[in-house]
Coordinates of C-alpha atoms (C1' of nucleotides) in Angstrom, one line a residue:
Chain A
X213 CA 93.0 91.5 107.4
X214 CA 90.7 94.1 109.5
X215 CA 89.7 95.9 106.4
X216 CA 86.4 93.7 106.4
X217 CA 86.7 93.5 102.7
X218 CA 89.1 91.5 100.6
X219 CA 90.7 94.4 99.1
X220 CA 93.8 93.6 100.6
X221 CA 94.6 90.3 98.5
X222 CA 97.8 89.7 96.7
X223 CA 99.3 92.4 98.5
X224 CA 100.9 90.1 101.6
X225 CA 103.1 88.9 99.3
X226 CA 104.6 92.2 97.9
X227 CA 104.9 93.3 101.5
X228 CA 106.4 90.3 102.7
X229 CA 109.0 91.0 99.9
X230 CA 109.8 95.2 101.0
X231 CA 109.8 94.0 104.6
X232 CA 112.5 91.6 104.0
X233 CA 115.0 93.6 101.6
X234 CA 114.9 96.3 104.6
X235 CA 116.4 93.4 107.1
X236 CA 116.0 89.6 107.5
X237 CA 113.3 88.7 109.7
X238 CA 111.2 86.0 111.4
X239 CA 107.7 84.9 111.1
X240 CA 105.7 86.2 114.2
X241 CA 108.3 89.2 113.7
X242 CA 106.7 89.8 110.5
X243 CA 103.0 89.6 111.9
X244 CA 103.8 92.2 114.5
X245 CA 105.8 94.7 112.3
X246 CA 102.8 95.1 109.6
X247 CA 100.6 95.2 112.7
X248 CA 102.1 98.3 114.0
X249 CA 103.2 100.0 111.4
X250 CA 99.8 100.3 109.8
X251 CA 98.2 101.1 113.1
X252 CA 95.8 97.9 112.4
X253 CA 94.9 98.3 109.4
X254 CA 96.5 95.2 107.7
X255 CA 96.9 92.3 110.5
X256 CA 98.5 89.6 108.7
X257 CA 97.5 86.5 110.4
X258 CA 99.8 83.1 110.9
X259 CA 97.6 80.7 109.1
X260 CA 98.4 83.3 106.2
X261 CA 101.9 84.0 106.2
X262 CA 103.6 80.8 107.4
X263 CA 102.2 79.0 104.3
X264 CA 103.1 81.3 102.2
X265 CA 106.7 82.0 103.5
X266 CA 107.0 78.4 102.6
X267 CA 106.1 78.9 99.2
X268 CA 108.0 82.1 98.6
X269 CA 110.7 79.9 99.5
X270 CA 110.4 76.8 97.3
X271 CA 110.0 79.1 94.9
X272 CA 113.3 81.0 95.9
X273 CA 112.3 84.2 96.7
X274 CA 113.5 84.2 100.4
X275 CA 116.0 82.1 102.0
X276 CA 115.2 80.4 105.4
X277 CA 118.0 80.4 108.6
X278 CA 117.2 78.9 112.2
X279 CA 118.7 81.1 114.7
X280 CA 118.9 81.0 118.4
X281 CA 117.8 84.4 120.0
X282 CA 120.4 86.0 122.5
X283 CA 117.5 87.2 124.9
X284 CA 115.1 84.5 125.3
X285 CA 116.8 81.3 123.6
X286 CA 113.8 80.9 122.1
X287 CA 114.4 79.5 118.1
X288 CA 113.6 82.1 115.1
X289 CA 113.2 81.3 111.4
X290 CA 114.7 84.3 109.6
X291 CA 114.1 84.5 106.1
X292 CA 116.3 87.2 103.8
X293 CA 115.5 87.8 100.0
X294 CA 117.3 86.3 96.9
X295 CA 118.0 88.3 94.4
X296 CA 115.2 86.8 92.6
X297 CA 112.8 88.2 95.2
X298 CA 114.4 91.6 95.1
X299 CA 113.3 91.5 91.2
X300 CA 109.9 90.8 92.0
X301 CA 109.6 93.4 94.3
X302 CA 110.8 95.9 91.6
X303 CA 107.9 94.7 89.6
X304 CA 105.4 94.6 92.0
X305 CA 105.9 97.7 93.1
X306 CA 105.5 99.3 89.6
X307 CA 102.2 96.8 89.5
X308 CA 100.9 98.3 92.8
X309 CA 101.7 101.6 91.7
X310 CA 99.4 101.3 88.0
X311 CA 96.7 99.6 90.0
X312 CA 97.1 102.2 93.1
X313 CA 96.5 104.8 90.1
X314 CA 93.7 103.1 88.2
X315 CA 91.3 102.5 91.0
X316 CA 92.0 106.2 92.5
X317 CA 91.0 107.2 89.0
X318 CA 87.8 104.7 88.6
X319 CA 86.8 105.6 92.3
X320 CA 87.0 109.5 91.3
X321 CA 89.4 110.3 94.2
X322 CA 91.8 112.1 92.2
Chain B
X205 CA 92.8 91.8 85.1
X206 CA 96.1 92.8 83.0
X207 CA 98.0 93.0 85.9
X208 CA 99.8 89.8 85.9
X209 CA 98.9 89.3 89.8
X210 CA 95.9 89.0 92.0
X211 CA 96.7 92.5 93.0
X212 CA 93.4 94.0 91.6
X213 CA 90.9 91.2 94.0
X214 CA 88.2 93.2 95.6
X215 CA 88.2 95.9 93.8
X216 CA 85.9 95.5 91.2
X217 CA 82.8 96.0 93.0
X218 CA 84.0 99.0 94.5
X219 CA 84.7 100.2 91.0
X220 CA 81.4 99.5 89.8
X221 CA 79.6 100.9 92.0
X222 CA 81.8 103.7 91.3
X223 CA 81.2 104.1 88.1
X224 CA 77.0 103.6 88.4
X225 CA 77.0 106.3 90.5
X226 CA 78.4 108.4 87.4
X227 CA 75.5 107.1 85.4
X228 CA 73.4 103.8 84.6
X229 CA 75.4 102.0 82.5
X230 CA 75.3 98.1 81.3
X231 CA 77.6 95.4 81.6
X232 CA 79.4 95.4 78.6
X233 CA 79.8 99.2 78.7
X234 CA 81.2 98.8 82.1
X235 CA 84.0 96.7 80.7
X236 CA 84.9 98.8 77.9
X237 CA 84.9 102.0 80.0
X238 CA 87.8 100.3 82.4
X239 CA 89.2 99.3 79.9
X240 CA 89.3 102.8 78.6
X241 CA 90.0 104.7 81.3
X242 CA 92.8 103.1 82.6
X243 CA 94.5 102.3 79.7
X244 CA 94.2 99.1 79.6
X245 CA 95.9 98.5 83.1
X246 CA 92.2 97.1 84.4
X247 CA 90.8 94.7 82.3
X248 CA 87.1 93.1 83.3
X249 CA 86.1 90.2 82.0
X250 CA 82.8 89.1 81.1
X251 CA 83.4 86.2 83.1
X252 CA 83.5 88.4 86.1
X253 CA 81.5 90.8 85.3
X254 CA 78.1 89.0 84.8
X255 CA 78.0 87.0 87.9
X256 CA 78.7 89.7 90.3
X257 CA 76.8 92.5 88.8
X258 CA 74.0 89.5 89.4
X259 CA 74.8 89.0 92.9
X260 CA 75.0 92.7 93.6
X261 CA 71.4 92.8 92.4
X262 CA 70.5 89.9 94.6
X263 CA 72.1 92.2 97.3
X264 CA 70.1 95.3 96.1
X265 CA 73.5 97.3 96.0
X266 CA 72.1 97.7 92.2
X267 CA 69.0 97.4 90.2
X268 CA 68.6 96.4 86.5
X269 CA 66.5 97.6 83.9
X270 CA 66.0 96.1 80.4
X271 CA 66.1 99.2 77.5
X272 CA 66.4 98.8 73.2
X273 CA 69.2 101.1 72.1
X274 CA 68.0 103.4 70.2
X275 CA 70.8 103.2 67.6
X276 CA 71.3 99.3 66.7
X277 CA 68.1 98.2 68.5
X278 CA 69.9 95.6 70.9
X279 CA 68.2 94.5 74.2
X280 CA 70.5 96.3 77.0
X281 CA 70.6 95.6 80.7
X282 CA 71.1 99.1 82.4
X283 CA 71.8 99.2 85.9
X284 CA 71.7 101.6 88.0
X285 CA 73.1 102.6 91.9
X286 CA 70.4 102.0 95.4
X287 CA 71.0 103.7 98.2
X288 CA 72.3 100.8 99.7
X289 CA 75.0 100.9 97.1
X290 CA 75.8 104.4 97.8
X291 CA 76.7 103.6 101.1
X292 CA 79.0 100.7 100.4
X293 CA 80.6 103.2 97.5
X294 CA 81.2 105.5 100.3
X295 CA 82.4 102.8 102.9
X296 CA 85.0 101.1 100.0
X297 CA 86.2 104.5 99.2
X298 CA 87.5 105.0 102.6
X299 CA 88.9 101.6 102.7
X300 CA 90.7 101.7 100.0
X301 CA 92.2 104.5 101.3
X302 CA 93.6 102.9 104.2
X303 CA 94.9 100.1 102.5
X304 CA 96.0 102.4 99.9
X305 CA 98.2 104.2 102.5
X306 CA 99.0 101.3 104.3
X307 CA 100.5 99.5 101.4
X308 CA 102.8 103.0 100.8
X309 CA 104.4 102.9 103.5
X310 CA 105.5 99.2 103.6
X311 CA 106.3 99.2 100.2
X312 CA 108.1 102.3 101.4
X313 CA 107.1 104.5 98.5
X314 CA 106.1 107.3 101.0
Chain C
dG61 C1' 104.3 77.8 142.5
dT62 C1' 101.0 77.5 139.2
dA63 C1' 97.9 79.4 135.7
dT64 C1' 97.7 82.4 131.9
dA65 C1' 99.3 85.2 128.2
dA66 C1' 102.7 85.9 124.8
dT67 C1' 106.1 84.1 121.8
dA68 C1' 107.1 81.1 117.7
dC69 C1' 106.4 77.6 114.8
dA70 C1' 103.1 74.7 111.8
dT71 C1' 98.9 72.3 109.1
dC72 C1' 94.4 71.8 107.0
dG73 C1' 89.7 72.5 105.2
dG74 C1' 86.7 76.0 103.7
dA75 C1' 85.1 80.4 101.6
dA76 C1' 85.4 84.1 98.3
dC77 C1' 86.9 85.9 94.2
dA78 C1' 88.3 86.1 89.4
dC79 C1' 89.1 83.8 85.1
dG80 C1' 89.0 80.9 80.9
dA81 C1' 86.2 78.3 78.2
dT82 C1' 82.1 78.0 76.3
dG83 C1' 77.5 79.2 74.7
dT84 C1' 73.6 82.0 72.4
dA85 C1' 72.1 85.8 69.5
dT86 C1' 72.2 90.0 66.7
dC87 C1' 74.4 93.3 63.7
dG88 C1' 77.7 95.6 60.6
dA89 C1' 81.5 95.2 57.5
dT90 C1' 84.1 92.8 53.9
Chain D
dA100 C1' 78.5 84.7 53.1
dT101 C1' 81.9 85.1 56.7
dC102 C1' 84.0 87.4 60.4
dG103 C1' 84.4 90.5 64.2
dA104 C1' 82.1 93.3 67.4
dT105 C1' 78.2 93.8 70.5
dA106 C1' 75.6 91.9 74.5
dC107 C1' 74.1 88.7 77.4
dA108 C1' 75.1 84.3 80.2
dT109 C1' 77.0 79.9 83.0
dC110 C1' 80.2 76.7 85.0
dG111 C1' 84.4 74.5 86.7
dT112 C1' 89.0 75.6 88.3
dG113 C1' 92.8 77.8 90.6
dT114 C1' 94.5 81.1 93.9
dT115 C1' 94.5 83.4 98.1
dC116 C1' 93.4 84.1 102.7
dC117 C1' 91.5 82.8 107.1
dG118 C1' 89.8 80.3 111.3
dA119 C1' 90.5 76.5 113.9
dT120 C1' 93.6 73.7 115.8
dG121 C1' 98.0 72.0 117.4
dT122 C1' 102.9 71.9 119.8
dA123 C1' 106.4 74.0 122.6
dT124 C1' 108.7 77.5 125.3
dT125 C1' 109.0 81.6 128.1
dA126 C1' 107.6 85.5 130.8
dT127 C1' 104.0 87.4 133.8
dA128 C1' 100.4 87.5 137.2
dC129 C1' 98.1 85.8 141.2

DNA sequence: GTATAATACATCGGAACACGATGTATCGAT
DNA sequence: ATCGATACATCGTGTTCCGATGTATTATAC
């Protein structure tokens, strides 16, 4: 997760969540995006997120499509949220905000 | 850890540290005081607490000290911050900074 | 043209962390 | 005399994440 420490758990999830009510994506398309947009500082890694877009989706958060890609032919799993995962990213995001504010509190940085 | 999810892993340490560098303080006062100051949103538990302030003294990040309260007259196990410790505090504290702005902007709450 | 890297999916065992349950002991309040 | 709070502790379990490993296809480099 390149942050050496394991501060980043539970948050994949959540992120996997805003990612996905922006526009449907796939896997390896989800790896690269969090990649870049952080500049490194979260790196999801495969072995992480393909098991748990499996279990995000047996437990009906996302929805799964095969789709041919129009460049490459290559095949891509796009997932999309339910409207069940749109809840939990309501909540989560009000979690991450109370914790956000409680550590920044505890770690006296305002 | 009140928060319903796994958010909160990885941060206690940090906070710990956090707080000893305030001030010695002992185990069970470290729960109460989180408790405290964030309104209940952190919540230690003993069951956490214990074992890592433990290994965090086997990793010299701390060091305990046995003192009678003065008041009731109950055996007390302050510990107090290393220099070792100070460092991590100092190294966490900018980490959670990335991942604190990192998770921002792909939650997209700025 | 053939090796290598990138794309795109997947599984599995292990490690770390936090928690609930449980235990001991003391003290103040009812 | 009982109950809740204080104050320490351990241990087994569950969750999450990761590294290693695997398959297959496509684009790039030599």
């Amino acid at each position: 997760m390149a942050l050496s420490q394991e501060l980043a758990r539970g948050t994949v999830m959540p992120i996997v969540l805003a990612l996905l009510n922006e526009q449907p994506m796939y896997g390896y398309e989800l790896v690269k995006t969090v990649n870049d947009r952080t500049n490194g500082v979260l790196q999801f890694k495969e072995g992480t997120l393909y098991p748990l877009l499996h279990k995000m989706q047996s437990q009906r958060l996302i929805k799964a499509q095969w789709e041919t890609a129009e460049d490459t032919g290559k095949q891509r799993k796009y997932y999309h949220i339910t409207s069940k995962g749109e809840k939990l990213l309501t909540e989560s995001k009000t979690q991450w905000q109370q914790l956000s504010e409680a550590v920044n509190v505890l770690l006296a940085l305002g």
